[in-house]
PDB file of C-alpha atoms in Angstrom:
ATOM      1  CA  MET A   1     -23.376  36.600  27.169  1.00  0.00           C
ATOM      2  CA  SER A   2     -22.862  35.870  30.859  1.00  0.00           C
ATOM      3  CA  THR A   3     -20.265  33.451  32.165  1.00  0.00           C
ATOM      4  CA  SER A   4     -22.940  31.353  33.867  1.00  0.00           C
ATOM      5  CA  ALA A   5     -24.776  30.911  30.556  1.00  0.00           C
ATOM      6  CA  GLY A   6     -21.587  29.738  28.871  1.00  0.00           C
ATOM      7  CA  VAL A   7     -20.917  27.243  31.667  1.00  0.00           C
ATOM      8  CA  ALA A   8     -24.467  25.936  31.449  1.00  0.00           C
ATOM      9  CA  ARG A   9     -24.170  25.488  27.694  1.00  0.00           C
ATOM     10  CA  LYS A  10     -20.874  23.617  28.066  1.00  0.00           C
ATOM     11  CA  ARG A  11     -22.518  21.342  30.630  1.00  0.00           C
ATOM     12  CA  ARG A  12     -25.420  20.621  28.260  1.00  0.00           C
ATOM     13  CA  ALA A  13     -22.988  19.830  25.467  1.00  0.00           C
ATOM     14  CA  ASP A  14     -21.073  17.444  27.741  1.00  0.00           C
ATOM     15  CA  GLU A  15     -24.315  15.761  28.827  1.00  0.00           C
ATOM     16  CA  SER A  16     -25.396  15.373  25.203  1.00  0.00           C
ATOM     17  CA  LEU A  17     -22.035  13.854  24.348  1.00  0.00           C
ATOM     18  CA  GLU A  18     -22.149  11.445  27.291  1.00  0.00           C
ATOM     19  CA  SER A  19     -25.674  10.246  26.502  1.00  0.00           C
ATOM     20  CA  SER A  20     -24.877   9.688  22.835  1.00  0.00           C
ATOM     21  CA  THR A  21     -21.749   7.572  23.389  1.00  0.00           C
ATOM     22  CA  VAL A  22     -23.075   4.846  25.665  1.00  0.00           C
ATOM     23  CA  LYS A  23     -24.358   2.556  22.919  1.00  0.00           C
ATOM     24  CA  ARG A  24     -22.086  -0.333  22.022  1.00  0.00           C
ATOM     25  CA  THR A  25     -22.944  -0.127  18.345  1.00  0.00           C
ATOM     26  CA  LYS A  26     -21.116   3.144  17.690  1.00  0.00           C
ATOM     27  CA  LYS A  27     -17.922   2.989  15.670  1.00  0.00           C
ATOM     28  CA  PRO A  28     -14.511   3.806  17.138  1.00  0.00           C
ATOM     29  CA  GLY A  29     -13.514   7.242  15.880  1.00  0.00           C
ATOM     30  CA  ILE A  30     -17.108   8.471  15.696  1.00  0.00           C
ATOM     31  CA  GLU A  31     -16.998   9.414  19.370  1.00  0.00           C
ATOM     32  CA  ALA A  32     -13.914  11.583  18.852  1.00  0.00           C
ATOM     33  CA  LEU A  33     -15.508  13.301  15.870  1.00  0.00           C
ATOM     34  CA  ARG A  34     -18.711  13.879  17.808  1.00  0.00           C
ATOM     35  CA  GLU A  35     -16.799  15.340  20.741  1.00  0.00           C
ATOM     36  CA  GLU A  36     -14.912  17.718  18.454  1.00  0.00           C
ATOM     37  CA  LEU A  37     -18.154  18.693  16.698  1.00  0.00           C
ATOM     38  CA  LEU A  38     -19.831  19.571  19.990  1.00  0.00           C
ATOM     39  CA  LYS A  39     -16.771  21.533  21.050  1.00  0.00           C
ATOM     40  CA  GLN A  40     -16.688  23.503  17.798  1.00  0.00           C
ATOM     41  CA  ALA A  41     -20.468  24.020  17.807  1.00  0.00           C
ATOM     42  CA  THR A  42     -20.414  25.366  21.367  1.00  0.00           C
ATOM     43  CA  SER A  43     -17.602  27.767  20.465  1.00  0.00           C
ATOM     44  CA  LEU A  44     -19.511  28.880  17.363  1.00  0.00           C
ATOM     45  CA  LEU A  45     -22.666  29.490  19.385  1.00  0.00           C
ATOM     46  CA  ASP A  46     -20.723  31.672  21.807  1.00  0.00           C
ATOM     47  CA  ALA A  47     -19.476  33.748  18.865  1.00  0.00           C
ATOM     48  CA  LEU A  48     -22.964  34.010  17.321  1.00  0.00           C
ATOM     49  CA  GLU A  49     -24.417  35.278  20.597  1.00  0.00           C
ATOM     50  CA  SER A  50     -21.574  37.643  21.398  1.00  0.00           C
ATOM     51  CA  LYS A  51     -22.358  41.302  21.960  1.00  0.00           C
ATOM     52  CA  ARG A  52     -19.938  42.280  19.191  1.00  0.00           C
ATOM     53  CA  LEU A  53     -21.873  40.338  16.542  1.00  0.00           C
ATOM     54  CA  ILE A  54     -25.273  41.418  17.874  1.00  0.00           C
ATOM     55  CA  ARG A  55     -24.119  45.022  17.630  1.00  0.00           C
ATOM     56  CA  ALA A  56     -22.769  44.512  14.099  1.00  0.00           C
ATOM     57  CA  ALA A  57     -25.933  42.793  12.861  1.00  0.00           C
ATOM     58  CA  LYS A  58     -28.330  45.185  14.524  1.00  0.00           C
ATOM     59  CA  ASN A  59     -28.607  47.498  11.501  1.00  0.00           C
ATOM     60  CA  TRP A  60     -28.686  44.778   8.791  1.00  0.00           C
ATOM     61  CA  GLU A  61     -31.810  42.667   8.525  1.00  0.00           C
ATOM     62  CA  GLN A  62     -30.259  39.924   6.354  1.00  0.00           C
ATOM     63  CA  MET A  63     -27.254  39.473   8.641  1.00  0.00           C
ATOM     64  CA  GLU A  64     -29.522  39.254  11.656  1.00  0.00           C
ATOM     65  CA  GLU A  65     -31.713  36.642   9.910  1.00  0.00           C
ATOM     66  CA  ASP A  66     -28.637  34.582   9.002  1.00  0.00           C
ATOM     67  CA  ARG A  67     -27.281  34.907  12.541  1.00  0.00           C
ATOM     68  CA  LEU A  68     -30.533  33.675  14.077  1.00  0.00           C
ATOM     69  CA  GLU A  69     -30.752  30.814  11.566  1.00  0.00           C
ATOM     70  CA  MET A  70     -27.221  29.734  12.410  1.00  0.00           C
ATOM     71  CA  ILE A  71     -28.040  29.847  16.114  1.00  0.00           C
ATOM     72  CA  ARG A  72     -31.010  27.563  15.540  1.00  0.00           C
ATOM     73  CA  ILE A  73     -28.902  25.090  13.547  1.00  0.00           C
ATOM     74  CA  VAL A  74     -26.046  25.054  16.059  1.00  0.00           C
ATOM     75  CA  LYS A  75     -28.444  24.454  18.935  1.00  0.00           C
ATOM     76  CA  ASP A  76     -29.845  21.514  16.961  1.00  0.00           C
ATOM     77  CA  ILE A  77     -26.323  20.119  16.664  1.00  0.00           C
ATOM     78  CA  ILE A  78     -25.707  20.389  20.387  1.00  0.00           C
ATOM     79  CA  SER A  79     -29.053  18.833  21.344  1.00  0.00           C
ATOM     80  CA  ASN A  80     -29.132  15.985  18.797  1.00  0.00           C
ATOM     81  CA  TYR A  81     -26.548  16.127  16.051  1.00  0.00           C
ATOM     82  CA  LYS A  82     -27.548  12.849  14.371  1.00  0.00           C
ATOM     83  CA  GLN A  83     -31.183  13.739  13.825  1.00  0.00           C
ATOM     84  CA  TYR A  84     -30.266  16.979  12.097  1.00  0.00           C
ATOM     85  CA  LEU A  85     -26.969  16.021  10.479  1.00  0.00           C
ATOM     86  CA  GLU A  86     -27.914  16.193   6.803  1.00  0.00           C
ATOM     87  CA  ALA A  87     -29.979  19.348   7.273  1.00  0.00           C
ATOM     88  CA  VAL A  88     -27.185  20.888   9.313  1.00  0.00           C
ATOM     89  CA  LEU A  89     -24.679  20.190   6.560  1.00  0.00           C
ATOM     90  CA  LYS A  90     -26.767  22.276   4.143  1.00  0.00           C
ATOM     91  CA  GLY A  91     -27.754  25.041   6.542  1.00  0.00           C
ATOM     92  CA  ILE A  92     -24.499  25.597   8.418  1.00  0.00           C
ATOM     93  CA  ARG A  93     -22.783  26.749   5.233  1.00  0.00           C
ATOM     94  CA  ILE A  94     -24.717  30.048   5.412  1.00  0.00           C
ATOM     95  CA  PRO A  95     -22.029  32.725   5.432  1.00  0.00           C
ATOM     96  CA  LEU A  96     -22.437  36.040   7.189  1.00  0.00           C
ATOM     97  CA  ASP A  97     -21.755  38.784   4.632  1.00  0.00           C
ATOM     98  CA  PHE A  98     -20.099  42.095   5.292  1.00  0.00           C
ATOM     99  CA  PRO A  99     -22.483  45.035   4.784  1.00  0.00           C
ATOM    100  CA  ASP A 100     -22.011  47.293   1.772  1.00  0.00           C
ATOM    101  CA  GLU A 101     -21.744  50.311   4.064  1.00  0.00           C
ATOM    102  CA  TRP A 102     -21.054  50.563   7.757  1.00  0.00           C
ATOM    103  CA  PRO A 103     -23.119  52.947   9.933  1.00  0.00           C
ATOM    104  CA  GLN A 104     -21.687  56.414  10.133  1.00  0.00           C
ATOM    105  CA  GLN A 105     -21.522  56.246  13.916  1.00  0.00           C
ATOM    106  CA  PHE A 106     -19.199  53.207  13.742  1.00  0.00           C
ATOM    107  CA  THR A 107     -15.602  54.066  14.460  1.00  0.00           C
ATOM    108  CA  THR A 108     -12.759  52.342  12.620  1.00  0.00           C
ATOM    109  CA  LYS A 109     -12.130  50.281  15.724  1.00  0.00           C
ATOM    110  CA  GLN A 110     -15.790  49.131  15.823  1.00  0.00           C
ATOM    111  CA  ILE A 111     -15.725  48.228  12.129  1.00  0.00           C
ATOM    112  CA  ASP A 112     -12.539  46.198  12.556  1.00  0.00           C
ATOM    113  CA  ALA A 113     -14.037  44.423  15.592  1.00  0.00           C
ATOM    114  CA  SER A 114     -17.210  43.637  13.628  1.00  0.00           C
ATOM    115  CA  LYS A 115     -15.230  42.270  10.688  1.00  0.00           C
ATOM    116  CA  ALA A 116     -13.175  40.092  13.054  1.00  0.00           C
ATOM    117  CA  ILE A 117     -16.230  38.512  14.692  1.00  0.00           C
ATOM    118  CA  ILE A 118     -17.917  37.907  11.314  1.00  0.00           C
ATOM    119  CA  GLU A 119     -14.780  36.198  10.026  1.00  0.00           C
ATOM    120  CA  GLU A 120     -14.580  34.173  13.252  1.00  0.00           C
ATOM    121  CA  VAL A 121     -18.180  33.023  12.837  1.00  0.00           C
ATOM    122  CA  ASN A 122     -17.718  32.075   9.181  1.00  0.00           C
ATOM    123  CA  GLU A 123     -14.536  30.149   9.966  1.00  0.00           C
ATOM    124  CA  GLY A 124     -16.280  28.362  12.835  1.00  0.00           C
ATOM    125  CA  ALA A 125     -19.238  27.516  10.605  1.00  0.00           C
ATOM    126  CA  GLN A 126     -16.886  26.069   7.995  1.00  0.00           C
ATOM    127  CA  ASN A 127     -15.175  23.906  10.636  1.00  0.00           C
ATOM    128  CA  VAL A 128     -18.531  22.643  11.884  1.00  0.00           C
ATOM    129  CA  ALA A 129     -19.672  21.931   8.314  1.00  0.00           C
ATOM    130  CA  GLN A 130     -16.535  19.891   7.609  1.00  0.00           C
ATOM    131  CA  LEU A 131     -16.996  17.903  10.816  1.00  0.00           C
ATOM    132  CA  CYS A 132     -20.642  17.261   9.907  1.00  0.00           C
ATOM    133  CA  GLU A 133     -19.594  16.027   6.485  1.00  0.00           C
ATOM    134  CA  THR A 134     -16.959  13.729   7.964  1.00  0.00           C
ATOM    135  CA  LEU A 135     -19.438  12.390  10.523  1.00  0.00           C
ATOM    136  CA  LEU A 136     -22.074  11.825   7.862  1.00  0.00           C
ATOM    137  CA  THR A 137     -19.585   9.883   5.737  1.00  0.00           C
ATOM    138  CA  SER A 138     -18.326   7.917   8.729  1.00  0.00           C
ATOM    139  CA  THR A 139     -21.786   6.878   9.905  1.00  0.00           C
ATOM    140  CA  LYS A 140     -22.449   5.388   6.464  1.00  0.00           C
ATOM    141  CA  ALA A 141     -19.065   3.672   6.219  1.00  0.00           C
ATOM    142  CA  ALA A 142     -18.431   0.036   7.050  1.00  0.00           C
ATOM    143  CA  PRO A 143     -17.251  -0.337  10.680  1.00  0.00           C
ATOM    144  CA  SER A 144     -13.663  -0.834  11.695  1.00  0.00           C
ATOM    145  CA  PRO A 145     -12.449  -4.448  12.069  1.00  0.00           C
ATOM    146  CA  SER A 146     -12.332  -4.161  15.859  1.00  0.00           C
ATOM    147  CA  LEU A 147     -16.033  -3.299  15.849  1.00  0.00           C
ATOM    148  CA  TYR A 148     -17.089  -5.642  13.052  1.00  0.00           C
ATOM    149  CA  ASN A 149     -16.489  -8.578  15.412  1.00  0.00           C
ATOM    150  CA  GLN A 150     -19.492  -7.635  17.577  1.00  0.00           C
ATOM    151  CA  ILE A 151     -22.702  -9.527  16.875  1.00  0.00           C
ATOM    152  CA  PRO A 152     -25.049  -6.494  16.713  1.00  0.00           C
ATOM    153  CA  ILE A 153     -22.703  -4.871  14.192  1.00  0.00           C
ATOM    154  CA  TRP A 154     -21.855  -7.660  11.793  1.00  0.00           C
ATOM    155  CA  HIS A 155     -25.395  -9.031  11.961  1.00  0.00           C
ATOM    156  CA  GLU A 156     -26.656  -5.771  10.431  1.00  0.00           C
ATOM    157  CA  TRP A 157     -23.805  -5.140   8.016  1.00  0.00           C
ATOM    158  CA  GLN A 158     -23.833  -8.690   6.672  1.00  0.00           C
ATOM    159  CA  LYS A 159     -27.325  -7.966   5.327  1.00  0.00           C
ATOM    160  CA  ASN A 160     -25.862  -5.442   2.871  1.00  0.00           C
ATOM    161  CA  GLU A 161     -24.949  -6.028  -0.757  1.00  0.00           C
ATOM    162  CA  ASN A 162     -21.247  -5.610   0.016  1.00  0.00           C
ATOM    163  CA  ALA A 163     -21.321  -8.194   2.823  1.00  0.00           C
ATOM    164  CA  ILE A 164     -18.198 -10.276   3.353  1.00  0.00           C
ATOM    165  CA  LEU A 165     -18.714 -13.704   1.770  1.00  0.00           C
ATOM    166  CA  CYS A 166     -17.575 -15.756   4.738  1.00  0.00           C
ATOM    167  CA  LEU A 167     -20.611 -17.935   5.596  1.00  0.00           C
ATOM    168  CA  ARG A 168     -21.763 -15.608   8.367  1.00  0.00           C
ATOM    169  CA  PRO A 169     -24.662 -16.132   7.971  1.00  0.00           C
ATOM    170  CA  LYS A 170     -24.553 -19.214   5.783  1.00  0.00           C
ATOM    171  CA  GLU A 171     -26.190 -17.635   2.737  1.00  0.00           C
ATOM    172  CA  LYS A 172     -23.282 -15.195   2.470  1.00  0.00           C
ATOM    173  CA  HIS A 173     -20.973 -17.377   0.410  1.00  0.00           C
ATOM    174  CA  GLY A 174     -19.136 -17.219  -2.886  1.00  0.00           C
ATOM    175  CA  LEU A 175     -17.488 -19.839  -5.053  1.00  0.00           C
ATOM    176  CA  PRO A 176     -15.478 -22.557  -3.277  1.00  0.00           C
ATOM    177  CA  LEU A 177     -11.998 -21.264  -2.445  1.00  0.00           C
ATOM    178  CA  TRP A 178     -10.269 -24.136  -4.208  1.00  0.00           C
ATOM    179  CA  ILE A 179     -11.859 -22.914  -7.463  1.00  0.00           C
ATOM    180  CA  LEU A 180     -10.825 -19.299  -6.936  1.00  0.00           C
ATOM    181  CA  ALA A 181      -7.122 -19.944  -6.276  1.00  0.00           C
ATOM    182  CA  ASP A 182      -4.984 -23.013  -6.936  1.00  0.00           C
ATOM    183  CA  VAL A 183      -3.090 -22.585  -3.672  1.00  0.00           C
ATOM    184  CA  PHE A 184      -6.295 -23.475  -1.807  1.00  0.00           C
ATOM    185  CA  ARG A 185      -6.765 -26.556  -4.013  1.00  0.00           C
ATOM    186  CA  GLN A 186      -3.248 -27.677  -3.190  1.00  0.00           C
ATOM    187  CA  PHE A 187      -3.777 -26.995   0.507  1.00  0.00           C
ATOM    188  CA  ARG A 188      -6.989 -29.046   0.431  1.00  0.00           C
ATOM    189  CA  LEU A 189      -5.206 -32.010  -1.116  1.00  0.00           C
ATOM    190  CA  MET A 190      -2.240 -31.785   1.262  1.00  0.00           C
ATOM    191  CA  ALA A 191      -4.501 -31.523   4.312  1.00  0.00           C
ATOM    192  CA  LYS A 192      -6.191 -34.786   3.394  1.00  0.00           C
ATOM    193  CA  ALA A 193      -2.999 -36.632   2.521  1.00  0.00           C
ATOM    194  CA  PRO A 194      -0.990 -38.499   5.196  1.00  0.00           C
ATOM    195  CA  LEU A 195       2.332 -37.047   6.251  1.00  0.00           C
ATOM    196  CA  PRO A 196       5.296 -38.630   4.478  1.00  0.00           C
ATOM    197  CA  GLN A 197       7.107 -41.067   6.725  1.00  0.00           C
ATOM    198  CA  ASP A 198      10.493 -40.318   8.285  1.00  0.00           C
ATOM    199  CA  THR A 199      11.134 -36.999   6.589  1.00  0.00           C
ATOM    200  CA  VAL A 200      12.560 -33.882   8.199  1.00  0.00           C
ATOM    201  CA  ALA A 201       9.512 -31.784   7.157  1.00  0.00           C
ATOM    202  CA  ALA A 202       7.079 -34.299   8.660  1.00  0.00           C
ATOM    203  CA  ASN A 203       9.013 -34.535  11.918  1.00  0.00           C
ATOM    204  CA  VAL A 204       9.160 -30.752  12.260  1.00  0.00           C
ATOM    205  CA  ALA A 205       5.435 -30.461  11.550  1.00  0.00           C
ATOM    206  CA  LEU A 206       4.619 -33.083  14.178  1.00  0.00           C
ATOM    207  CA  GLN A 207       6.821 -31.325  16.729  1.00  0.00           C
ATOM    208  CA  VAL A 208       5.107 -27.977  16.052  1.00  0.00           C
ATOM    209  CA  ALA A 209       1.673 -29.615  16.362  1.00  0.00           C
ATOM    210  CA  TYR A 210       2.690 -31.170  19.686  1.00  0.00           C
ATOM    211  CA  ASN A 211       4.025 -27.831  20.977  1.00  0.00           C
ATOM    212  CA  LEU A 212       0.781 -26.044  20.081  1.00  0.00           C
ATOM    213  CA  CYS A 213      -1.420 -28.709  21.688  1.00  0.00           C
ATOM    214  CA  ASP A 214       0.726 -28.659  24.808  1.00  0.00           C
ATOM    215  CA  THR A 215       0.817 -24.867  25.165  1.00  0.00           C
ATOM    216  CA  MET A 216      -2.193 -23.127  23.650  1.00  0.00           C
ATOM    217  CA  GLY A 217      -4.624 -24.554  26.201  1.00  0.00           C
ATOM    218  CA  GLU A 218      -2.944 -22.649  29.030  1.00  0.00           C
ATOM    219  CA  ALA A 219      -4.469 -19.576  30.675  1.00  0.00           C
ATOM    220  CA  PHE A 220      -2.941 -16.414  29.211  1.00  0.00           C
ATOM    221  CA  LEU A 221      -3.533 -12.981  30.673  1.00  0.00           C
ATOM    222  CA  THR A 222      -3.189 -10.977  27.453  1.00  0.00           C
ATOM    223  CA  ASP A 223      -3.427 -11.345  23.686  1.00  0.00           C
ATOM    224  CA  LYS A 224       0.267 -10.481  23.473  1.00  0.00           C
ATOM    225  CA  GLU A 225       1.259 -13.282  25.825  1.00  0.00           C
ATOM    226  CA  ARG A 226      -0.640 -15.800  23.704  1.00  0.00           C
ATOM    227  CA  SER A 227       0.998 -14.401  20.561  1.00  0.00           C
ATOM    228  CA  VAL A 228       4.491 -14.735  21.992  1.00  0.00           C
ATOM    229  CA  ARG A 229       3.908 -18.321  23.090  1.00  0.00           C
ATOM    230  CA  PHE A 230       2.486 -19.172  19.669  1.00  0.00           C
ATOM    231  CA  GLN A 231       5.624 -17.862  18.000  1.00  0.00           C
ATOM    232  CA  ASP A 232       7.729 -19.904  20.417  1.00  0.00           C
ATOM    233  CA  CYS A 233       5.805 -23.030  19.443  1.00  0.00           C
ATOM    234  CA  ILE A 234       6.082 -22.663  15.675  1.00  0.00           C
ATOM    235  CA  GLY A 235       9.682 -21.464  15.699  1.00  0.00           C
ATOM    236  CA  SER A 236      11.030 -21.254  12.145  1.00  0.00           C
ATOM    237  CA  PHE A 237       8.383 -23.586  10.725  1.00  0.00           C
ATOM    238  CA  PHE A 238       7.301 -21.018   8.115  1.00  0.00           C
ATOM    239  CA  SER A 239      10.856 -19.989   7.227  1.00  0.00           C
ATOM    240  CA  PRO A 240      11.883 -18.145   5.098  1.00  0.00           C
ATOM    241  CA  GLY A 241       8.637 -16.241   5.656  1.00  0.00           C
ATOM    242  CA  GLN A 242       8.631 -13.445   8.216  1.00  0.00           C
ATOM    243  CA  TRP A 243       5.912 -12.521  10.715  1.00  0.00           C
ATOM    244  CA  SER A 244       5.201  -8.846  11.337  1.00  0.00           C
ATOM    245  CA  GLN A 245       2.362  -6.592  12.446  1.00  0.00           C
ATOM    246  CA  HIS A 246       0.684  -4.911   9.535  1.00  0.00           C
ATOM    247  CA  CYS A 247      -1.279  -1.628   9.440  1.00  0.00           C
ATOM    248  CA  ILE A 248      -3.476  -1.107   6.398  1.00  0.00           C
ATOM    249  CA  SER A 249      -5.242   2.014   5.207  1.00  0.00           C
ATOM    250  CA  THR A 250      -6.606   3.162   1.872  1.00  0.00           C
ATOM    251  CA  LYS A 251      -8.536   6.058   0.390  1.00  0.00           C
ATOM    252  CA  SER A 252     -11.752   4.110  -0.265  1.00  0.00           C
ATOM    253  CA  GLU A 253     -12.123   3.047   3.383  1.00  0.00           C
ATOM    254  CA  ILE A 254     -12.837   5.368   6.323  1.00  0.00           C
ATOM    255  CA  TYR A 255     -11.233   2.941   8.771  1.00  0.00           C
ATOM    256  CA  GLY A 256      -7.937   1.157   8.566  1.00  0.00           C
ATOM    257  CA  ALA A 257      -6.879  -2.258   9.820  1.00  0.00           C
ATOM    258  CA  SER A 258      -4.179  -3.285  12.260  1.00  0.00           C
ATOM    259  CA  VAL A 259      -3.493  -6.992  11.897  1.00  0.00           C
ATOM    260  CA  ASP A 260      -1.831  -8.698  14.867  1.00  0.00           C
ATOM    261  CA  ASP A 261       0.545 -10.650  12.639  1.00  0.00           C
ATOM    262  CA  CYS A 262       1.041 -11.260   8.945  1.00  0.00           C
ATOM    263  CA  LEU A 263       3.263 -13.855   7.313  1.00  0.00           C
ATOM    264  CA  LEU A 264       5.109 -12.416   4.333  1.00  0.00           C
ATOM    265  CA  MET A 265       6.746 -14.548   1.674  1.00  0.00           C
ATOM    266  CA  GLU A 266       8.872 -12.629  -0.839  1.00  0.00           C
ATOM    267  CA  GLY A 267       7.114  -9.435   0.260  1.00  0.00           C
ATOM    268  CA  ILE A 268       3.610 -10.836  -0.319  1.00  0.00           C
ATOM    269  CA  ILE A 269       1.163 -11.415   2.539  1.00  0.00           C
ATOM    270  CA  CYS A 270       0.211 -15.097   2.767  1.00  0.00           C
ATOM    271  CA  ILE A 271      -1.402 -15.299   6.217  1.00  0.00           C
ATOM    272  CA  PHE A 272      -3.375 -12.841   8.332  1.00  0.00           C
ATOM    273  CA  ARG A 273      -3.462 -13.759  12.027  1.00  0.00           C
ATOM    274  CA  GLU A 274      -5.790 -12.348  14.679  1.00  0.00           C
ATOM    275  CA  ASP A 275      -4.820 -13.181  18.271  1.00  0.00           C
ATOM    276  CA  LYS A 276      -7.293 -13.221  21.154  1.00  0.00           C
ATOM    277  CA  VAL A 277      -6.576 -14.145  24.736  1.00  0.00           C
ATOM    278  CA  GLU A 278      -9.897 -16.027  24.920  1.00  0.00           C
ATOM    279  CA  LEU A 279     -13.069 -16.313  22.852  1.00  0.00           C
ATOM    280  CA  GLY A 280     -14.795 -13.364  24.490  1.00  0.00           C
ATOM    281  CA  GLU A 281     -18.510 -12.890  24.910  1.00  0.00           C
ATOM    282  CA  GLY A 282     -20.286 -11.647  21.791  1.00  0.00           C
ATOM    283  CA  HIS A 283     -17.110 -11.145  19.752  1.00  0.00           C
ATOM    284  CA  ASP A 284     -16.079 -13.031  16.640  1.00  0.00           C
ATOM    285  CA  ALA A 285     -12.379 -12.957  15.761  1.00  0.00           C
ATOM    286  CA  TYR A 286     -13.151 -14.475  12.360  1.00  0.00           C
ATOM    287  CA  LEU A 287     -15.398 -11.567  11.343  1.00  0.00           C
ATOM    288  CA  GLN A 288     -12.716  -9.154  12.547  1.00  0.00           C
ATOM    289  CA  ILE A 289      -9.974 -10.705  10.470  1.00  0.00           C
ATOM    290  CA  ALA A 290     -12.330 -11.031   7.492  1.00  0.00           C
ATOM    291  CA  ARG A 291     -12.902  -7.271   7.685  1.00  0.00           C
ATOM    292  CA  ASP A 292      -9.114  -6.777   7.889  1.00  0.00           C
ATOM    293  CA  TYR A 293      -8.789  -8.730   4.658  1.00  0.00           C
ATOM    294  CA  GLN A 294     -11.594  -6.739   3.014  1.00  0.00           C
ATOM    295  CA  ILE A 295      -9.700  -3.492   3.737  1.00  0.00           C
ATOM    296  CA  TYR A 296      -6.489  -5.080   2.427  1.00  0.00           C
ATOM    297  CA  ILE A 297      -8.187  -5.958  -0.860  1.00  0.00           C
ATOM    298  CA  ALA A 298      -9.612  -2.433  -1.083  1.00  0.00           C
ATOM    299  CA  ARG A 299      -6.079  -1.050  -0.804  1.00  0.00           C
ATOM    300  CA  LEU A 300      -4.792  -3.359  -3.534  1.00  0.00           C
ATOM    301  CA  ARG A 301      -7.639  -2.261  -5.807  1.00  0.00           C
ATOM    302  CA  ASP A 302      -7.182   1.422  -5.048  1.00  0.00           C
ATOM    303  CA  ASN A 303      -3.482   1.152  -5.919  1.00  0.00           C
ATOM    304  CA  ASN A 304      -3.966  -1.126  -8.960  1.00  0.00           C
ATOM    305  CA  ASP A 305      -1.447  -3.350  -7.195  1.00  0.00           C
ATOM    306  CA  TYR A 306       0.537  -5.835  -9.266  1.00  0.00           C
ATOM    307  CA  VAL A 307      -0.136  -8.614  -6.757  1.00  0.00           C
ATOM    308  CA  LEU A 308      -3.901  -8.354  -7.202  1.00  0.00           C
ATOM    309  CA  LEU A 309      -3.856  -7.746 -10.955  1.00  0.00           C
ATOM    310  CA  HIS A 310      -1.503 -10.587 -11.871  1.00  0.00           C
ATOM    311  CA  ARG A 311      -1.637 -13.102  -9.029  1.00  0.00           C
ATOM    312  CA  GLY A 312      -4.796 -12.404  -7.102  1.00  0.00           C
ATOM    313  CA  ALA A 313      -4.483 -12.162  -3.343  1.00  0.00           C
ATOM    314  CA  PRO A 314      -5.174 -15.608  -1.852  1.00  0.00           C
ATOM    315  CA  THR A 315      -4.574 -15.296   1.887  1.00  0.00           C
ATOM    316  CA  PHE A 316      -5.093 -17.664   4.790  1.00  0.00           C
ATOM    317  CA  LEU A 317      -6.980 -16.111   7.711  1.00  0.00           C
ATOM    318  CA  LEU A 318      -5.809 -17.593  11.006  1.00  0.00           C
ATOM    319  CA  CYS A 319      -7.634 -16.914  14.280  1.00  0.00           C
ATOM    320  CA  LEU A 320      -5.606 -17.692  17.398  1.00  0.00           C
ATOM    321  CA  ILE A 321      -8.000 -17.946  20.344  1.00  0.00           C
ATOM    322  CA  GLY A 322      -8.349 -19.769  23.642  1.00  0.00           C
ATOM    323  CA  MET A 323      -9.610 -23.124  22.547  1.00  0.00           C
TER     324      MET A 323
END
């Protein structure tokens, strides 16, 4: 194969990648997988069309048929991987077999070279097959939290049976929270009750409320800046609880969650907090943090966690945004 042909193929692969990543609705991580798939597929195609393999397959009809079939499949991947993904996953597993006997005119060096290229092709095909399988699984998986906040994404996924019951849209609701966990019943009663007069707790709460009202309306340049100022305002109000960033992953979810801040009490998460510098066009921080919580619950279930089994996992979801 000529160098110019290889360059042209690489350019086509790059163009295919570029055209397939412009849509907003694709999931983070999918693009990286797609890029690696195109890279591996292009490398595999080079090996399939190499003179060494053509020479090795020349005298074996079945090997030549398998080689040509693989070439067709790999070209389908490069031109439009999504359309052919499931078919590719079945077809790309075709292995190239070694012949029972090598031609008499083949020297030991030629035989070794032929074996090497066949092994290279089969290894490349296996890599491509694994990437196809991962991509196929990922495209069917629920989006990451950072993508779930986009209207086109959550609007579609909230139509599914496993939609998050968070009133988006309104028919997606479960039982009232104050029935599901007593902590929400107590919170509901306390929120409606007047603050006790002249107590330290009431005075601290009023001071924190004043600080937040006085500060959170300012113009912040970054999410982090808003987060820092929020922490300054609340001080030790939630003491002895501790705030910390929390990364969550589990085997039943393709994507993990990275929560801006979590409040832990005695090692148990009580509050998830998602911080945004401003509201942002077309993005919903509430859907993002709800997806964070969904992944958190999945992890507790996967691990048969004591917290979930014996106490449930009631958690307040707090969105800190520019309003």
